[in-house]
Amino acid sequence: MIDLDGTMYHGTKIIESAHDFMKEAQRRNIDILFLTNNASRTQKQAAEHMMKMGYENIRPEQFYTSAMAAADEVKRISEKRRAYMIGELGLKEALLNQGFELVDCDADFVFVGLDRNATYRDYSLAFRQLHQGAVLVGTNSDTVLLSEEGVNVGNGSIVHMLETCSGQTSMQIGKPSSVILECALRYTGWSKEEVLIIGDNLHTDILCGVQSQVKSALVLTGISKREDIEKTGIQPDVVVESMIDLFKIL
Ligand SMILES: [Mg+2]
């Protein structure tokens, strides 16, 4: 199970060592699932995004997002299906696929994924649902989002805002929560013992592995540096400079 940004690409730019890794993994028929906290893209959009930058033979069903995990998990634990949502197409599709009804009033749940066009009115409407008893479900808790221009407000910060006004604590879905990993295991039918979780972020990807008792590999092409392991005390099973180095151990 492989992270995307910082692991397979930087924004829209392919990471060549990850490209080499994918070609070799495909040659060896290794099953791959891209496990991402990004709730905005649909599976099809996520596949197209990677093909556009140069990856070959990537299938939509190889992506499992925090939006899908939010919809799957709430469907699993509740019979209620009235959802108010802040989010983009990825979250909308995930909710509709699981039979949720998207509503503007009397919602049972408020789903919050990154929405770059959301307004004050949308946030207030979300708050109103929460105030009347709806349950807050943030897809992921990443407070900062990096882009080519610099830092941006991450979905986790919006979720925090809604937690502050409503007095609720959001359900935890995305990495490092083990919820997304358990959901991804149900989605694939794989068992924990046969999975390696790979990513560039100790606080999300690797901590998710540690908390879920799944082996993890830190790749040093993104956010976390080798010295951060000691600083944070979050210990991956394997550390590699780049993705292709994984074949020295796989
Ligand atoms: Mg990453």
Tab-separated table of C-alpha atoms and ligand atoms in Angstrom:
chain	number	residue	atom	x	y	z
A	1	MET	CA	0.000	0.000	0.000
A	2	ILE	CA	1.716	3.095	-1.287
A	3	ASP	CA	1.293	6.778	-0.484
A	4	LEU	CA	1.112	9.233	-3.395
A	5	ASP	CA	2.437	12.765	-2.869
A	6	GLY	CA	6.105	12.768	-1.873
A	7	THR	CA	6.298	9.036	-2.628
A	8	MET	CA	5.148	8.553	-6.247
A	9	TYR	CA	5.251	12.209	-7.336
A	10	HIS	CA	5.634	15.796	-6.213
A	11	GLY	CA	2.394	17.565	-7.192
A	12	THR	CA	2.331	16.973	-10.941
A	13	LYS	CA	5.978	15.862	-11.283
A	14	ILE	CA	6.844	12.168	-11.438
A	15	ILE	CA	9.549	10.799	-9.101
A	16	GLU	CA	11.762	8.807	-11.480
A	17	SER	CA	12.895	6.231	-8.908
A	18	ALA	CA	9.225	5.543	-8.094
A	19	HIS	CA	8.537	5.162	-11.827
A	20	ASP	CA	11.336	2.581	-12.042
A	21	PHE	CA	9.864	0.866	-8.972
A	22	MET	CA	6.409	0.663	-10.583
A	23	LYS	CA	7.759	-0.847	-13.806
A	24	GLU	CA	9.612	-3.534	-11.830
A	25	ALA	CA	6.639	-4.154	-9.499
A	26	GLN	CA	4.341	-4.581	-12.510
A	27	ARG	CA	6.850	-6.980	-14.113
A	28	ARG	CA	6.853	-9.030	-10.882
A	29	ASN	CA	3.052	-8.896	-10.561
A	30	ILE	CA	3.168	-7.344	-7.094
A	31	ASP	CA	-0.314	-6.185	-6.049
A	32	ILE	CA	-0.359	-2.454	-5.441
A	33	LEU	CA	-2.935	-0.228	-3.797
A	34	PHE	CA	-2.380	3.511	-3.584
A	35	LEU	CA	-3.518	4.566	-0.132
A	36	THR	CA	-4.072	8.303	0.052
A	37	ASN	CA	-5.424	10.891	2.480
A	38	ASN	CA	-6.331	13.048	-0.517
A	39	ALA	CA	-10.135	13.013	-0.602
A	40	SER	CA	-10.628	15.353	-3.553
A	41	ARG	CA	-9.920	13.112	-6.553
A	42	THR	CA	-12.096	10.219	-7.683
A	43	GLN	CA	-10.372	6.899	-8.398
A	44	LYS	CA	-10.554	7.630	-12.114
A	45	GLN	CA	-9.123	11.141	-11.685
A	46	ALA	CA	-6.317	9.773	-9.489
A	47	ALA	CA	-5.375	7.203	-12.150
A	48	GLU	CA	-5.484	9.834	-14.900
A	49	HIS	CA	-3.332	12.179	-12.811
A	50	MET	CA	-0.596	9.523	-12.599
A	51	MET	CA	-0.837	8.422	-16.227
A	52	LYS	CA	-0.519	12.053	-17.349
A	53	MET	CA	2.840	12.409	-15.590
A	54	GLY	CA	4.194	9.214	-17.188
A	55	TYR	CA	3.023	6.159	-15.208
A	56	GLU	CA	1.719	3.284	-17.307
A	57	ASN	CA	-1.100	0.771	-16.763
A	58	ILE	CA	-2.545	2.357	-13.629
A	59	ARG	CA	-6.140	1.283	-12.919
A	60	PRO	CA	-8.776	3.365	-11.048
A	61	GLU	CA	-9.517	0.477	-8.664
A	62	GLN	CA	-5.894	0.630	-7.448
A	63	PHE	CA	-6.699	3.767	-5.438
A	64	TYR	CA	-8.208	3.825	-1.986
A	65	THR	CA	-8.814	7.311	-0.588
A	66	SER	CA	-9.743	8.743	2.801
A	67	ALA	CA	-13.056	9.763	1.190
A	68	MET	CA	-13.803	6.115	0.345
A	69	ALA	CA	-12.769	5.055	3.846
A	70	ALA	CA	-15.059	7.693	5.429
A	71	ALA	CA	-18.045	6.490	3.401
A	72	ASP	CA	-17.241	2.784	3.922
A	73	GLU	CA	-16.658	3.133	7.663
A	74	VAL	CA	-19.807	5.164	8.381
A	75	LYS	CA	-21.846	2.758	6.270
A	76	ARG	CA	-20.398	-0.129	8.293
A	77	ILE	CA	-21.197	1.343	11.711
A	78	SER	CA	-24.505	3.131	11.056
A	79	GLU	CA	-27.775	2.629	9.194
A	80	LYS	CA	-28.261	6.384	8.782
A	81	ARG	CA	-27.573	7.802	5.334
A	82	ARG	CA	-28.371	11.538	5.337
A	83	ALA	CA	-25.115	13.349	4.653
A	84	TYR	CA	-24.128	16.991	4.440
A	85	MET	CA	-20.804	17.241	2.732
A	86	ILE	CA	-17.999	19.725	2.252
A	87	GLY	CA	-15.688	18.281	-0.348
A	88	GLU	CA	-14.880	17.766	-3.982
A	89	LEU	CA	-15.824	15.107	-6.522
A	90	GLY	CA	-13.853	12.314	-4.813
A	91	LEU	CA	-15.907	12.560	-1.624
A	92	LYS	CA	-19.190	13.064	-3.471
A	93	GLU	CA	-18.625	9.932	-5.554
A	94	ALA	CA	-17.561	7.861	-2.532
A	95	LEU	CA	-20.710	8.848	-0.606
A	96	LEU	CA	-23.083	8.251	-3.517
A	97	ASN	CA	-21.441	4.865	-4.220
A	98	GLN	CA	-22.256	3.811	-0.646
A	99	GLY	CA	-25.884	4.933	-0.889
A	100	PHE	CA	-25.718	8.195	1.050
A	101	GLU	CA	-28.249	10.909	0.327
A	102	LEU	CA	-26.664	14.350	0.052
A	103	VAL	CA	-28.773	16.878	1.955
A	104	ASP	CA	-28.657	20.514	3.127
A	105	CYS	CA	-30.766	20.009	6.270
A	106	ASP	CA	-31.466	17.376	8.946
A	107	ALA	CA	-28.223	15.568	8.175
A	108	ASP	CA	-27.101	12.550	10.243
A	109	PHE	CA	-23.450	13.109	9.339
A	110	VAL	CA	-21.291	16.015	8.225
A	111	PHE	CA	-18.481	14.767	5.991
A	112	VAL	CA	-15.541	17.142	5.592
A	113	GLY	CA	-12.926	16.653	2.890
A	114	LEU	CA	-10.775	19.260	1.211
A	115	ASP	CA	-12.910	21.637	-0.848
A	116	ARG	CA	-10.972	24.437	-2.474
A	117	ASN	CA	-14.190	26.260	-3.368
A	118	ALA	CA	-15.985	26.056	-0.016
A	119	THR	CA	-17.333	29.302	1.422
A	120	TYR	CA	-18.227	30.724	4.818
A	121	ARG	CA	-21.830	29.794	4.058
A	122	ASP	CA	-20.868	26.131	3.541
A	123	TYR	CA	-18.971	26.043	6.842
A	124	SER	CA	-21.871	27.689	8.686
A	125	LEU	CA	-24.339	25.250	7.166
A	126	ALA	CA	-22.096	22.383	8.288
A	127	PHE	CA	-21.926	23.871	11.791
A	128	ARG	CA	-25.740	24.176	11.856
A	129	GLN	CA	-26.108	20.441	11.111
A	130	LEU	CA	-23.586	19.599	13.844
A	131	HIS	CA	-25.348	21.918	16.266
A	132	GLN	CA	-28.571	19.988	15.610
A	133	GLY	CA	-26.934	16.657	16.343
A	134	ALA	CA	-25.201	15.484	13.157
A	135	VAL	CA	-21.913	13.602	13.661
A	136	LEU	CA	-18.668	15.123	12.359
A	137	VAL	CA	-16.600	12.945	10.016
A	138	GLY	CA	-13.365	14.511	8.783
A	139	THR	CA	-11.790	12.443	6.001
A	140	ASN	CA	-8.262	13.295	7.163
A	141	SER	CA	-6.505	15.450	9.727
A	142	ASP	CA	-3.627	16.884	7.694
A	143	THR	CA	-3.500	20.487	8.908
A	144	VAL	CA	-1.154	21.751	6.199
A	145	LEU	CA	-1.221	21.090	2.478
A	146	LEU	CA	1.906	21.752	0.409
A	147	SER	CA	1.713	22.891	-3.194
A	148	GLU	CA	4.130	24.416	-5.696
A	149	GLU	CA	3.136	27.890	-4.450
A	150	GLY	CA	3.849	27.057	-0.807
A	151	VAL	CA	1.793	26.077	2.238
A	152	ASN	CA	-2.013	25.905	2.134
A	153	VAL	CA	-4.769	25.340	4.702
A	154	GLY	CA	-5.196	21.575	4.983
A	155	ASN	CA	-8.456	19.725	5.539
A	156	GLY	CA	-7.509	18.972	9.146
A	157	SER	CA	-7.526	22.694	9.909
A	158	ILE	CA	-11.069	23.030	8.561
A	159	VAL	CA	-12.119	20.006	10.624
A	160	HIS	CA	-10.529	21.659	13.702
A	161	MET	CA	-12.558	24.811	13.014
A	162	LEU	CA	-15.794	22.784	12.977
A	163	GLU	CA	-14.693	20.926	16.123
A	164	THR	CA	-14.130	24.273	17.832
A	165	CYS	CA	-17.542	25.764	17.066
A	166	SER	CA	-19.513	22.541	17.557
A	167	GLY	CA	-17.645	21.204	20.584
A	168	GLN	CA	-17.489	17.807	18.853
A	169	THR	CA	-14.432	15.695	18.153
A	170	SER	CA	-14.312	14.343	14.620
A	171	MET	CA	-14.153	10.658	13.806
A	172	GLN	CA	-10.596	9.818	12.687
A	173	ILE	CA	-10.457	8.176	9.259
A	174	GLY	CA	-7.317	9.003	7.225
A	175	LYS	CA	-3.713	8.008	7.990
A	176	PRO	CA	-2.381	7.701	10.717
A	177	SER	CA	-5.740	6.268	11.851
A	178	SER	CA	-5.927	2.519	11.509
A	179	VAL	CA	-9.501	2.987	10.186
A	180	ILE	CA	-8.357	3.707	6.611
A	181	LEU	CA	-6.003	0.725	6.716
A	182	GLU	CA	-8.650	-1.664	8.052
A	183	CYS	CA	-11.064	-0.381	5.378
A	184	ALA	CA	-8.392	-0.847	2.696
A	185	LEU	CA	-7.828	-4.434	3.878
A	186	ARG	CA	-11.560	-5.127	3.524
A	187	TYR	CA	-11.528	-3.434	0.093
A	188	THR	CA	-8.641	-5.568	-1.190
A	189	GLY	CA	-9.189	-8.762	0.780
A	190	TRP	CA	-5.500	-8.714	1.769
A	191	SER	CA	-4.290	-9.723	5.229
A	192	LYS	CA	-2.064	-7.551	7.437
A	193	GLU	CA	0.821	-10.002	7.236
A	194	GLU	CA	1.140	-9.685	3.457
A	195	VAL	CA	1.036	-5.866	3.376
A	196	LEU	CA	3.872	-3.342	3.374
A	197	ILE	CA	2.798	0.288	3.798
A	198	ILE	CA	5.160	2.700	2.038
A	199	GLY	CA	5.272	6.458	2.377
A	200	ASP	CA	7.287	9.630	2.900
A	201	ASN	CA	5.633	10.850	6.111
A	202	LEU	CA	6.422	9.422	9.553
A	203	HIS	CA	3.405	11.100	11.176
A	204	THR	CA	0.859	9.669	8.710
A	205	ASP	CA	2.093	6.688	6.637
A	206	ILE	CA	4.543	5.132	9.070
A	207	LEU	CA	2.532	5.819	12.237
A	208	CYS	CA	-0.444	4.212	10.488
A	209	GLY	CA	1.632	1.081	9.937
A	210	VAL	CA	2.909	1.076	13.521
A	211	GLN	CA	-0.584	1.550	15.024
A	212	SER	CA	-2.094	-1.118	12.776
A	213	GLN	CA	0.688	-3.687	13.205
A	214	VAL	CA	1.521	-3.606	9.507
A	215	LYS	CA	5.141	-3.455	8.281
A	216	SER	CA	6.164	-0.021	7.015
A	217	ALA	CA	8.838	1.487	4.781
A	218	LEU	CA	9.881	5.134	4.900
A	219	VAL	CA	11.081	6.553	1.596
A	220	LEU	CA	13.206	9.688	1.859
A	221	THR	CA	11.877	11.499	-1.237
A	222	GLY	CA	9.327	13.621	0.609
A	223	ILE	CA	8.556	15.202	3.968
A	224	SER	CA	10.367	13.121	6.608
A	225	LYS	CA	14.150	12.994	6.970
A	226	ARG	CA	16.229	10.189	8.409
A	227	GLU	CA	16.975	12.225	11.567
A	228	ASP	CA	13.222	12.665	12.204
A	229	ILE	CA	12.959	8.987	13.163
A	230	GLU	CA	14.907	9.582	16.360
A	231	LYS	CA	13.227	12.953	17.013
A	232	THR	CA	9.698	11.544	16.703
A	233	GLY	CA	10.293	8.029	18.007
A	234	ILE	CA	8.201	6.728	15.096
A	235	GLN	CA	10.124	3.720	13.801
A	236	PRO	CA	9.603	2.297	10.298
A	237	ASP	CA	10.661	-1.306	9.640
A	238	VAL	CA	12.649	-0.192	6.614
A	239	VAL	CA	14.178	3.113	5.449
A	240	VAL	CA	15.161	3.645	1.808
A	241	GLU	CA	16.560	6.646	-0.053
A	242	SER	CA	14.250	6.027	-3.006
A	243	MET	CA	11.497	3.626	-4.052
A	244	ILE	CA	13.650	1.509	-6.365
A	245	ASP	CA	15.896	0.619	-3.389
A	246	LEU	CA	12.965	-1.393	-2.002
A	247	PHE	CA	13.857	-4.181	-4.433
A	248	LYS	CA	17.065	-4.700	-2.477
A	249	ILE	CA	14.845	-5.992	0.350
A	250	LEU	CA	11.634	-7.229	-1.326
B	1	MG	MG	3.056	11.705	1.202
